[in-house]
């Protein structure tokens, strides 16, 4: 206000158009003061415009250098060009010229948008300046200098984005650009004496004020975006914490039970008033305001939710009417509805509600979208886990189906041979056979204690020892205090391979050692024999599908270990011809599933 009063006073007293009938130094002082006053006023407008356009999504994308198409660049060129035109109209007439802030919009546009935006906005503002005063004293010079400054800032854009102190970079380059403008006025505007006198009057005020205006514009926008980045970073942390806490639920599948636990976590960790999940047809969870009438099991009532499920695109409701709840006393006033997807197919929605209308912020939206993406990934992973589990069980059943008949026929023949000559031995073997098949049929658990697995192996070994007599010796080295849980029927195929392909192919037979070793993070299980051994070439081909008929047991064991614990837990096989074979597997400690989760 004081600036405007001062400017009015200066204009009414003809200070600008004075004809040197006062002292020269007094005139210069008054002119400089007027120019500074007007340009400072323009800087205030610059701050206001900077704040307004920083709210535009396009401008935010520009500052963060994301997804700027040629169409976006044209729009931005027009915006910054108009900004320059406003600077022209805000200028003050001095000796046939204008002291103005036109360069601020053009130079900022070039720094942020690059060469295209800099040159285009410079041409827009420059041609406008020329067109409003065709043939004027500085019309052509100002048009050229504005375009040159836009071009200069555009080509400085990459360096600007790399600079850690952007406002200082803008200040320095802005001063240089305005200095270039003064040089262009001296070179183009005629007569030279008039242009020199003009530059002496407006040079310093415009260089200082406009460069400060450019740096303030950059500082304001950068500060705003840093605040937004900090808020977004905080919400990202919240989203990751939520994802970490909810992982154990959605990895078990997407249903009313897992959705309810997840909704409780989101409600407790955020400021939303209610959280809901739906599948493609009905509500499967609702926590917070409205849970008295948004009931689990009710069909989806709102068209907005149906639209999200149909299109797979999120929607924001800014009022109770947009939410579409028919309950008159419902306190929910705004909502974000985000699709949950599995292989690009929408299978449900996540809803975040607030109790005030028009209260969904950009940060809220980013949080909801982030959670939707994380939950969709977790749900899809649950399907993969389930399929892997089914595959492992199918492989186990296939292995059992292959082992049982073959082993059963051999065991029966062996027992028959003992019935008359050694009935007690036959009775003992029948007990072992019964125990073996009973445990084999009961292997429905994901994990069993090592002691149970060893009992199962022992029943198998006793029958095999009865068949082959002194040719087969089995030694157990299992510490009593060992604590190990492992997948069922994981050791037996290794022991069978050692007997069948290692010991029995050796005329004099041999010994098998079954050993368990406690390690820091794993339990090592080793099956070692002194049989015929294998060549390196054969070891390398064991897991080749061409040898699948000969190695189905060991291939199955290897796949089950990798599926359950990871690639690094594959079987380790060491062998040497005529020396023997060692097969080792590692079972991670503390891996038993907690079924109470």
Coordinates of C-alpha atoms in Angstrom, one line a residue:
X1 CA 0.0 0.0 0.0
X2 CA 2.8 2.4 0.9
X3 CA 4.5 1.6 -2.4
X4 CA 1.3 2.4 -4.4
X5 CA 0.9 5.8 -2.5
X6 CA 4.5 6.7 -3.2
X7 CA 4.1 5.7 -6.9
X8 CA 0.9 7.9 -7.2
X9 CA 2.8 10.8 -5.6
X10 CA 5.7 10.5 -8.0
X11 CA 3.4 10.3 -11.0
X12 CA 1.2 13.2 -10.0
X13 CA 4.3 15.4 -9.6
X14 CA 5.7 14.5 -13.0
X15 CA 8.9 13.1 -11.6
X16 CA 9.2 10.5 -14.4
X17 CA 8.8 13.0 -17.3
X18 CA 10.9 15.7 -15.7
X19 CA 13.0 17.6 -18.3
X20 CA 16.3 18.1 -16.5
X21 CA 15.3 21.4 -14.9
X22 CA 16.3 20.0 -11.5
X23 CA 19.5 18.8 -10.2
X24 CA 20.6 15.7 -12.1
X25 CA 21.5 13.7 -9.0
X26 CA 18.1 14.4 -7.4
X27 CA 16.3 13.3 -10.6
X28 CA 18.3 10.0 -10.8
X29 CA 17.7 9.3 -7.1
X30 CA 13.9 9.8 -7.5
X31 CA 13.8 7.7 -10.6
X32 CA 15.7 4.9 -9.0
X33 CA 13.5 5.0 -6.0
X34 CA 10.4 4.8 -8.2
X35 CA 11.7 1.9 -10.2
X36 CA 12.7 0.0 -7.1
X37 CA 9.3 0.7 -5.5
X38 CA 7.4 -0.6 -8.6
X39 CA 9.6 -3.6 -9.0
X40 CA 9.4 -4.6 -5.4
X41 CA 5.6 -4.4 -5.8
X42 CA 6.0 -6.7 -8.8
X43 CA 8.0 -9.1 -6.7
X44 CA 5.0 -9.3 -4.3
X45 CA 2.8 -10.2 -7.3
X46 CA 5.5 -12.8 -8.3
X47 CA 5.2 -14.4 -4.9
X48 CA 1.4 -14.6 -5.2
X49 CA 1.6 -16.1 -8.7
X50 CA 4.3 -18.5 -7.7
X51 CA 2.0 -19.8 -4.9
X52 CA -1.0 -20.1 -7.2
X53 CA 0.7 -22.0 -10.1
X54 CA 2.6 -24.2 -7.7
X55 CA -0.7 -25.8 -6.9
X56 CA -1.1 -27.0 -10.4
X57 CA -0.4 -30.7 -11.0
X58 CA 1.3 -29.9 -14.2
X59 CA 3.6 -27.4 -12.5
X60 CA 4.4 -30.0 -9.7
X61 CA 5.3 -32.5 -12.4
X62 CA 7.5 -29.9 -14.1
X63 CA 9.5 -29.2 -11.0
X64 CA 10.0 -32.9 -10.3
X65 CA 10.8 -33.5 -14.0
X66 CA 8.1 -36.2 -14.4
X67 CA 6.0 -37.0 -17.5
X68 CA 6.3 -33.7 -19.3
X69 CA 4.8 -34.2 -22.8
X70 CA 5.1 -31.7 -25.7
X71 CA 1.5 -30.8 -25.0
X72 CA 2.4 -30.0 -21.4
X73 CA 5.4 -27.9 -22.6
X74 CA 3.1 -25.9 -24.8
X75 CA 0.7 -25.2 -21.9
X76 CA 3.6 -24.2 -19.7
X77 CA 5.1 -21.9 -22.4
X78 CA 1.7 -20.1 -22.5
X79 CA 1.5 -19.8 -18.7
X80 CA 5.1 -18.4 -18.4
X81 CA 4.6 -16.3 -21.5
X82 CA 1.5 -14.7 -19.9
X83 CA 3.4 -14.3 -16.7
X84 CA 5.9 -12.2 -18.8
X85 CA 3.1 -10.2 -20.4
X86 CA 1.8 -9.4 -16.9
X87 CA 5.3 -8.2 -16.0
X88 CA 5.2 -5.9 -19.0
X89 CA 1.9 -4.3 -18.0
X90 CA 3.2 -3.9 -14.5
X91 CA 6.2 -1.8 -15.8
X92 CA 6.6 1.9 -15.5
X93 CA 7.3 4.2 -18.4
X94 CA 10.7 5.9 -18.4
X95 CA 12.0 8.0 -21.3
X96 CA 10.1 6.0 -24.0
X97 CA 10.9 2.7 -22.4
X98 CA 9.5 0.4 -19.7
X99 CA 11.2 -0.6 -16.5
X100 CA 9.5 -4.0 -16.0
X101 CA 9.6 -7.5 -14.5
X102 CA 8.8 -9.3 -17.7
X103 CA 12.0 -11.5 -17.5
X104 CA 10.9 -13.2 -14.2
X105 CA 8.2 -15.4 -15.9
X106 CA 10.3 -16.1 -19.0
X107 CA 13.5 -16.9 -17.1
X108 CA 11.8 -19.1 -14.5
X109 CA 9.9 -20.9 -17.3
X110 CA 13.2 -21.7 -19.1
X111 CA 14.9 -22.9 -15.9
X112 CA 12.1 -25.2 -15.0
X113 CA 10.9 -26.3 -18.4
X114 CA 14.0 -26.4 -20.5
X115 CA 14.8 -24.9 -23.9
X116 CA 11.4 -25.4 -25.5
X117 CA 9.5 -23.6 -22.7
X118 CA 12.2 -20.9 -22.3
X119 CA 12.3 -20.0 -26.0
X120 CA 8.5 -20.3 -26.5
X121 CA 7.6 -18.2 -23.5
X122 CA 10.4 -15.7 -24.4
X123 CA 8.9 -15.4 -27.9
X124 CA 5.3 -14.9 -26.5
X125 CA 6.3 -12.2 -24.0
X126 CA 8.8 -10.6 -26.5
X127 CA 6.5 -10.4 -29.4
X128 CA 3.8 -9.0 -27.2
X129 CA 6.2 -6.3 -26.0
X130 CA 7.1 -5.4 -29.6
X131 CA 3.4 -5.4 -30.7
X132 CA 2.2 -2.9 -28.1
X133 CA 4.8 -0.3 -29.2
X134 CA 5.7 -1.1 -32.8
X135 CA 8.5 1.2 -33.8
X136 CA 9.0 2.3 -30.2
X137 CA 12.4 3.3 -28.9
X138 CA 13.2 0.0 -27.2
X139 CA 10.4 -2.2 -28.6
X140 CA 12.7 -4.3 -30.8
X141 CA 15.5 -4.4 -28.3
X142 CA 13.2 -5.7 -25.6
X143 CA 11.6 -8.3 -27.9
X144 CA 15.1 -9.6 -28.8
X145 CA 16.4 -9.5 -25.2
X146 CA 13.3 -11.3 -23.8
X147 CA 13.7 -14.1 -26.4
X148 CA 17.5 -14.4 -25.7
X149 CA 16.9 -14.5 -21.9
X150 CA 14.3 -17.3 -22.4
X151 CA 16.7 -19.2 -24.6
X152 CA 19.6 -18.7 -22.1
X153 CA 17.5 -20.0 -19.2
X154 CA 16.3 -23.0 -21.2
X155 CA 19.8 -24.1 -21.9
X156 CA 20.8 -23.6 -18.3
X157 CA 17.9 -25.8 -17.2
X158 CA 19.9 -29.1 -16.8
X159 CA 22.6 -27.3 -14.8
X160 CA 19.9 -25.7 -12.7
X161 CA 18.4 -29.1 -11.7
X162 CA 21.8 -30.4 -10.9
X163 CA 22.7 -27.5 -8.6
X164 CA 22.1 -28.1 -4.9
X165 CA 21.4 -24.3 -4.2
X166 CA 18.8 -23.5 -6.8
X167 CA 17.8 -20.1 -5.6
X168 CA 21.4 -18.8 -5.6
X169 CA 21.9 -20.3 -9.1
X170 CA 18.7 -18.5 -10.3
X171 CA 19.8 -15.2 -8.7
X172 CA 23.3 -15.3 -10.3
X173 CA 22.1 -16.3 -13.7
X174 CA 19.2 -13.8 -13.5
X175 CA 21.7 -10.9 -12.9
X176 CA 23.8 -12.1 -15.9
X177 CA 20.7 -12.3 -18.1
X178 CA 19.5 -8.8 -17.2
X179 CA 23.0 -7.6 -17.8
X180 CA 22.8 -9.1 -21.3
X181 CA 19.5 -7.3 -21.8
X182 CA 21.1 -4.0 -21.1
X183 CA 23.8 -4.8 -23.6
X184 CA 21.2 -5.6 -26.3
X185 CA 19.4 -2.3 -25.6
X186 CA 22.7 -0.4 -26.1
X187 CA 23.3 -2.3 -29.4
X188 CA 19.9 -2.2 -30.9
X189 CA 18.0 0.9 -29.5
X190 CA 18.8 4.1 -31.4
X191 CA 20.1 6.7 -30.9
X192 CA 22.9 5.3 -28.7
X193 CA 23.1 8.4 -26.5
X194 CA 19.4 7.9 -25.5
X195 CA 19.9 4.1 -25.0
X196 CA 23.0 4.8 -22.8
X197 CA 21.1 7.3 -20.7
X198 CA 18.2 4.8 -20.3
X199 CA 20.5 1.9 -19.3
X200 CA 22.2 4.2 -16.7
X201 CA 18.8 4.8 -15.1
X202 CA 17.2 1.4 -15.3
X203 CA 20.2 -1.0 -15.4
X204 CA 21.0 -1.5 -11.8
X205 CA 17.3 -1.5 -10.5
X206 CA 16.2 -4.0 -13.1
X207 CA 19.2 -6.3 -12.7
X208 CA 18.9 -6.3 -8.9
X209 CA 15.1 -6.4 -8.5
X210 CA 14.4 -8.9 -11.3
X211 CA 17.1 -11.3 -10.3
X212 CA 15.8 -11.2 -6.8
X213 CA 12.3 -11.8 -8.1
X214 CA 13.5 -14.9 -10.1
X215 CA 15.3 -16.3 -7.0
X216 CA 12.3 -15.7 -4.8
X217 CA 10.1 -17.5 -7.3
X218 CA 12.4 -20.5 -7.3
X219 CA 12.9 -20.4 -3.5
X220 CA 9.1 -20.3 -2.9
X221 CA 8.3 -23.2 -5.2
X222 CA 11.2 -25.3 -4.1
X223 CA 10.2 -24.8 -0.4
X224 CA 6.6 -25.8 -1.2
X225 CA 7.7 -28.9 -3.0
X226 CA 10.1 -29.9 -0.3
X227 CA 7.3 -29.6 2.2
X228 CA 5.1 -31.8 0.0
X229 CA 8.0 -34.3 -0.4
X230 CA 8.4 -34.4 3.4
X231 CA 4.7 -35.1 3.8
X232 CA 4.8 -37.7 1.1
X233 CA 7.8 -39.3 2.7
X234 CA 6.0 -39.5 6.0
X235 CA 3.0 -41.1 4.4
X236 CA 5.3 -43.5 2.5
X237 CA 6.8 -44.6 5.9
X238 CA 3.2 -45.0 7.3
X239 CA 2.3 -47.1 4.2
X240 CA 5.4 -49.3 4.6
X241 CA 4.7 -49.8 8.3
X242 CA 1.1 -50.7 7.5
X243 CA 2.3 -53.1 4.8
X244 CA 4.8 -54.7 7.2
X245 CA 2.1 -55.3 9.8
X246 CA -0.5 -56.5 7.3
X247 CA 1.8 -58.8 5.3
X248 CA 1.0 -61.8 7.6
X249 CA -2.7 -61.4 6.8
X250 CA -3.1 -60.9 3.1
X251 CA -0.4 -63.5 2.4
X252 CA -3.0 -65.9 3.8
X253 CA -5.6 -64.7 1.2
X254 CA -8.1 -62.0 0.7
X255 CA -11.2 -62.7 2.8
X256 CA -13.3 -61.2 5.5
X257 CA -11.0 -62.4 8.3
X258 CA -7.8 -61.0 6.8
X259 CA -9.5 -57.8 5.6
X260 CA -10.9 -57.1 9.1
X261 CA -7.4 -57.4 10.7
X262 CA -5.9 -55.2 8.0
X263 CA -8.7 -52.6 8.4
X264 CA -8.0 -52.4 12.1
X265 CA -4.3 -51.7 11.5
X266 CA -5.0 -48.9 9.0
X267 CA -7.6 -47.3 11.2
X268 CA -5.1 -47.3 14.2
X269 CA -2.1 -46.0 12.2
X270 CA -3.8 -43.2 10.3
X271 CA -6.1 -40.2 10.8
X272 CA -9.0 -41.6 8.7
X273 CA -12.3 -42.1 10.4
X274 CA -13.2 -45.4 8.8
X275 CA -11.7 -48.2 6.7
X276 CA -13.6 -50.7 4.6
X277 CA -12.8 -53.5 2.2
X278 CA -15.2 -55.0 -0.4
X279 CA -14.9 -57.9 -2.7
X280 CA -16.5 -57.6 -6.2
X281 CA -20.0 -58.0 -4.7
X282 CA -20.2 -57.3 -0.9
X283 CA -18.6 -55.6 2.1
X284 CA -16.1 -57.9 3.8
X285 CA -14.8 -55.5 6.5
X286 CA -15.7 -52.1 7.9
X287 CA -13.9 -50.5 10.9
X288 CA -14.7 -47.1 12.4
X289 CA -17.5 -44.6 11.8
X290 CA -20.5 -46.2 10.1
X291 CA -19.8 -49.8 11.1
X292 CA -23.3 -49.9 12.7
X293 CA -24.9 -49.7 9.2
X294 CA -22.1 -50.5 6.8
X295 CA -22.3 -54.2 7.8
X296 CA -20.1 -57.1 6.7
X297 CA -21.9 -59.3 4.2
X298 CA -24.1 -56.5 2.9
X299 CA -24.1 -56.1 -0.9
X300 CA -22.3 -53.1 -2.4
X301 CA -24.8 -50.2 -2.4
X302 CA -23.0 -47.3 -4.0
X303 CA -22.6 -46.8 -7.7
X304 CA -19.1 -45.2 -7.1
X305 CA -17.8 -48.5 -5.7
X306 CA -19.3 -50.5 -8.5
X307 CA -17.7 -48.1 -11.0
X308 CA -14.3 -48.6 -9.4
X309 CA -14.7 -52.4 -9.6
X310 CA -15.9 -52.1 -13.2
X311 CA -13.2 -49.7 -14.5
X312 CA -10.3 -50.5 -12.1
X313 CA -9.7 -46.8 -11.6
X314 CA -9.8 -45.1 -8.2
X315 CA -12.5 -42.5 -7.3
X316 CA -12.7 -39.7 -4.7
X317 CA -16.0 -38.8 -3.1
X318 CA -16.1 -35.2 -1.6
X319 CA -19.5 -35.3 -0.1
X320 CA -22.1 -37.6 1.6
X321 CA -24.1 -37.5 -1.6
X322 CA -21.2 -38.7 -3.7
X323 CA -20.5 -41.5 -1.2
X324 CA -24.1 -42.6 -1.7
X325 CA -24.9 -43.9 1.7
X326 CA -28.7 -44.2 2.2
X327 CA -28.5 -44.0 6.0
X328 CA -29.6 -40.5 7.0
X329 CA -27.4 -40.2 10.1
X330 CA -24.3 -41.5 8.4
X331 CA -21.3 -39.3 9.5
X332 CA -19.1 -40.2 6.6
X333 CA -18.6 -37.2 4.4
X334 CA -15.7 -38.0 2.0
X335 CA -13.9 -41.1 0.8
X336 CA -11.2 -42.5 -1.4
X337 CA -12.1 -45.8 -3.2
X338 CA -9.1 -47.7 -4.5
X339 CA -9.2 -50.9 -6.6
X340 CA -7.5 -54.1 -5.4
X341 CA -6.3 -56.2 -8.3
X342 CA -5.0 -59.6 -9.1
X343 CA -3.4 -60.0 -12.5
X344 CA -5.0 -56.8 -13.8
X345 CA -8.4 -57.9 -12.7
X346 CA -10.2 -55.9 -10.0
X347 CA -11.2 -58.3 -7.2
X348 CA -12.3 -55.7 -4.6
X349 CA -11.8 -52.3 -3.2
X350 CA -10.1 -50.5 -0.3
X351 CA -12.1 -47.5 1.1
X352 CA -10.7 -44.7 3.4
X353 CA -13.3 -42.4 4.9
X354 CA -13.3 -39.0 6.6
X355 CA -16.0 -37.2 8.5
X356 CA -15.5 -33.8 6.8
X357 CA -16.6 -33.0 3.3
X358 CA -13.9 -32.0 0.8
X359 CA -11.2 -33.2 3.2
X360 CA -9.3 -35.7 0.9
X361 CA -5.8 -34.2 0.4
X362 CA -3.3 -35.2 -2.2
X363 CA -1.3 -36.9 0.6
X364 CA -4.4 -39.0 1.6
X365 CA -4.8 -40.0 -2.0
X366 CA -1.2 -41.0 -2.4
X367 CA -1.4 -43.1 0.8
X368 CA -4.6 -44.9 -0.4
X369 CA -3.1 -45.6 -3.8
X370 CA 0.1 -46.9 -2.3
X371 CA -1.7 -49.2 0.1
X372 CA -3.9 -50.4 -2.7
X373 CA -0.9 -51.4 -4.8
X374 CA 0.9 -53.0 -1.8
X375 CA -2.2 -55.0 -0.9
X376 CA -2.8 -56.1 -4.5
X377 CA 0.8 -57.4 -4.5
X378 CA 0.3 -59.2 -1.2
X379 CA -2.9 -60.8 -2.4
X380 CA -1.3 -62.0 -5.6
X381 CA 1.7 -63.4 -3.7
X382 CA -0.8 -65.3 -1.5
X383 CA -2.1 -67.0 -4.6
X384 CA 1.5 -67.9 -5.7
X385 CA 2.2 -69.3 -2.2
X386 CA -1.0 -71.3 -2.3
X387 CA -0.2 -72.7 -5.8
X388 CA 3.4 -73.6 -4.6
X389 CA 1.9 -75.4 -1.6
X390 CA -0.5 -77.3 -3.8
X391 CA 2.3 -78.2 -6.1
X392 CA 4.5 -79.4 -3.3
X393 CA 1.7 -81.5 -1.9
X394 CA 1.0 -83.0 -5.3
X395 CA 4.6 -83.9 -5.8
X396 CA 4.6 -85.5 -2.3
X397 CA 1.5 -87.5 -3.2
X398 CA 3.1 -88.5 -6.5
X399 CA 6.3 -89.6 -4.7
X400 CA 4.3 -91.6 -2.1
X401 CA 2.2 -93.2 -4.9
X402 CA 5.5 -94.3 -6.6
X403 CA 7.2 -95.5 -3.5
X404 CA 4.4 -97.3 -1.7
X405 CA 3.6 -100.1 -4.2
X406 CA 7.2 -100.9 -5.0
X407 CA 8.3 -101.0 -1.4
X408 CA 5.2 -102.8 -0.2
X409 CA 5.6 -105.7 -2.7
X410 CA 9.3 -106.2 -1.7
X411 CA 8.5 -105.9 2.0
X412 CA 5.7 -108.5 1.8
X413 CA 7.9 -110.9 -0.1
X414 CA 10.6 -110.5 2.6
X415 CA 8.2 -111.1 5.5
X416 CA 6.7 -114.2 3.7
X417 CA 10.2 -115.7 3.6
X418 CA 10.6 -115.2 7.4
X419 CA 7.1 -116.5 8.4
X420 CA 8.2 -120.2 8.7
X421 CA 11.8 -120.0 9.6
X422 CA 11.8 -116.9 11.8
X423 CA 8.3 -116.1 12.9
X424 CA 9.4 -113.6 15.5
X425 CA 11.4 -111.7 12.9
X426 CA 8.4 -111.8 10.6
X427 CA 6.2 -110.4 13.4
X428 CA 8.8 -107.6 14.1
X429 CA 8.9 -106.7 10.4
X430 CA 5.1 -106.6 10.2
X431 CA 5.1 -104.1 13.0
X432 CA 7.7 -102.0 11.2
X433 CA 5.7 -102.2 8.0
X434 CA 2.5 -101.1 9.7
X435 CA 4.3 -98.2 11.5
X436 CA 5.9 -97.2 8.2
X437 CA 2.6 -97.0 6.2
X438 CA 0.7 -95.5 9.1
X439 CA 3.2 -92.6 9.3
X440 CA 3.3 -92.4 5.5
X441 CA -0.5 -92.0 5.4
X442 CA -0.5 -89.4 8.2
X443 CA 2.0 -87.1 6.5
X444 CA -0.4 -84.1 6.1
X445 CA 1.5 -81.7 8.2
X446 CA 3.7 -79.0 6.7
X447 CA 6.5 -79.8 9.2
X448 CA 7.3 -82.7 11.6
X449 CA 9.9 -83.1 14.3
X450 CA 13.2 -84.7 13.2
X451 CA 12.7 -87.5 15.7
X452 CA 9.5 -88.5 14.0
X453 CA 11.1 -88.5 10.6
X454 CA 13.9 -90.7 11.9
X455 CA 11.4 -93.1 13.3
X456 CA 9.8 -93.3 9.9
X457 CA 13.2 -93.9 8.3
X458 CA 14.1 -96.5 10.9
X459 CA 10.9 -98.6 10.0
X460 CA 11.9 -98.5 6.3
X461 CA 15.6 -99.3 7.1
X462 CA 14.7 -102.4 9.3
X463 CA 12.7 -103.9 6.5
X464 CA 15.5 -103.2 4.0
X465 CA 18.1 -104.7 6.3
X466 CA 15.9 -107.8 6.6
X467 CA 16.0 -108.1 2.8
X468 CA 19.7 -107.6 2.4
X469 CA 21.2 -108.9 5.7
X470 CA 24.7 -108.0 6.5
X471 CA 25.2 -106.1 3.2
X472 CA 23.5 -103.1 4.8
X473 CA 24.5 -101.3 7.9
X474 CA 22.9 -98.0 9.0
X475 CA 24.3 -95.8 11.7
X476 CA 22.4 -92.8 13.3
X477 CA 24.3 -89.8 14.7
X478 CA 21.5 -87.7 16.0
X479 CA 22.1 -85.5 19.1
X480 CA 19.3 -85.9 21.7
X481 CA 18.9 -82.2 22.3
X482 CA 18.6 -81.3 18.6
X483 CA 15.5 -79.1 17.8
X484 CA 14.6 -79.4 14.2
X485 CA 11.3 -79.3 12.3
X486 CA 11.4 -80.3 8.6
X487 CA 9.0 -81.2 5.8
X488 CA 7.8 -84.8 6.1
X489 CA 9.2 -87.5 3.9
X490 CA 12.3 -85.4 3.0
X491 CA 15.0 -87.7 4.3
X492 CA 13.6 -91.1 3.3
X493 CA 14.1 -90.7 -0.5
X494 CA 17.8 -89.8 0.2
X495 CA 18.3 -92.9 2.4
X496 CA 16.5 -95.0 -0.2
X497 CA 18.8 -93.7 -3.0
X498 CA 21.9 -94.4 -0.8
X499 CA 20.7 -98.0 -0.3
X500 CA 19.5 -98.7 -3.8
X501 CA 22.2 -96.9 -5.9
X502 CA 25.1 -96.8 -3.5
X503 CA 25.3 -99.8 -1.2
X504 CA 23.4 -102.6 -3.1
X505 CA 25.4 -102.1 -6.3
X506 CA 28.5 -102.8 -4.3
X507 CA 29.2 -106.6 -4.0
X508 CA 30.3 -106.5 -0.3
X509 CA 27.7 -103.9 0.6
X510 CA 28.4 -101.0 2.9
X511 CA 27.4 -98.5 5.6
X512 CA 25.1 -95.6 5.6
X513 CA 25.4 -92.8 8.2
X514 CA 22.5 -90.5 9.0
X515 CA 23.8 -87.5 10.8
X516 CA 22.4 -84.2 12.2
X517 CA 24.6 -81.2 13.1
X518 CA 23.5 -78.1 14.9
X519 CA 24.7 -74.9 13.2
X520 CA 24.3 -71.3 14.2
X521 CA 21.3 -70.6 11.9
X522 CA 20.6 -74.1 10.3
X523 CA 20.4 -77.8 11.2
X524 CA 22.6 -79.8 8.8
X525 CA 21.2 -83.2 7.9
X526 CA 23.7 -85.6 6.2
X527 CA 23.2 -89.0 4.6
X528 CA 26.6 -90.5 3.9
X529 CA 27.4 -93.9 2.3
X530 CA 30.6 -95.7 1.3
X531 CA 28.9 -97.2 -1.8
X532 CA 29.9 -97.2 -5.5
X533 CA 29.8 -93.4 -5.8
X534 CA 29.1 -91.3 -8.8
X535 CA 31.0 -89.4 -11.5
X536 CA 31.0 -85.6 -11.6
X537 CA 29.2 -85.7 -14.9
X538 CA 26.4 -87.9 -13.5
X539 CA 26.0 -85.6 -10.4
X540 CA 25.6 -82.6 -12.8
X541 CA 22.9 -84.4 -14.7
X542 CA 20.9 -85.6 -11.7
X543 CA 18.5 -82.7 -11.8
X544 CA 18.2 -82.9 -15.5
X545 CA 14.7 -83.9 -16.6
X546 CA 16.2 -86.6 -18.9
X547 CA 17.1 -88.6 -15.8
X548 CA 13.8 -87.9 -14.1
X549 CA 12.8 -91.6 -14.0
X550 CA 15.9 -92.6 -12.2
X551 CA 16.0 -89.6 -9.8
X552 CA 12.4 -88.6 -9.1
X553 CA 12.8 -89.0 -5.4
X554 CA 15.9 -86.8 -5.1
X555 CA 14.5 -84.2 -7.6
X556 CA 11.3 -84.0 -5.6
X557 CA 13.2 -83.4 -2.4
X558 CA 15.4 -80.7 -4.0
X559 CA 12.4 -78.9 -5.4
X560 CA 10.5 -79.0 -2.1
X561 CA 13.5 -77.6 -0.2
X562 CA 13.9 -74.7 -2.7
X563 CA 10.2 -73.9 -2.8
X564 CA 9.9 -73.8 1.0
X565 CA 13.2 -72.2 2.1
X566 CA 14.7 -70.6 -1.1
X567 CA 17.2 -71.5 -3.8
X568 CA 20.2 -71.4 -1.4
X569 CA 18.7 -74.4 0.5
X570 CA 19.0 -76.8 -2.5
X571 CA 20.6 -80.2 -1.9
X572 CA 24.4 -80.4 -1.8
X573 CA 25.8 -83.6 -3.3
X574 CA 29.4 -84.7 -3.1
X575 CA 30.5 -88.1 -4.6
X576 CA 33.6 -90.0 -5.8
X577 CA 33.6 -93.2 -7.8
X578 CA 34.3 -96.3 -5.7
X579 CA 34.5 -94.1 -2.5
X580 CA 31.0 -93.1 -1.7
X581 CA 28.4 -90.3 -1.7
X582 CA 27.4 -87.6 0.7
X583 CA 24.1 -85.7 0.4
X584 CA 23.5 -82.7 2.7
X585 CA 20.5 -80.5 3.3
X586 CA 20.1 -77.5 5.5
X587 CA 16.9 -76.8 7.5
X588 CA 16.6 -73.2 8.8
X589 CA 16.0 -72.9 12.5
X590 CA 12.9 -71.2 13.9
X591 CA 11.1 -71.8 10.6
X592 CA 8.1 -73.7 12.1
X593 CA 4.9 -71.9 11.1
X594 CA 2.9 -70.1 13.8
X595 CA -0.6 -71.2 13.0
X596 CA -2.0 -68.9 15.7
X597 CA -1.2 -65.8 13.7

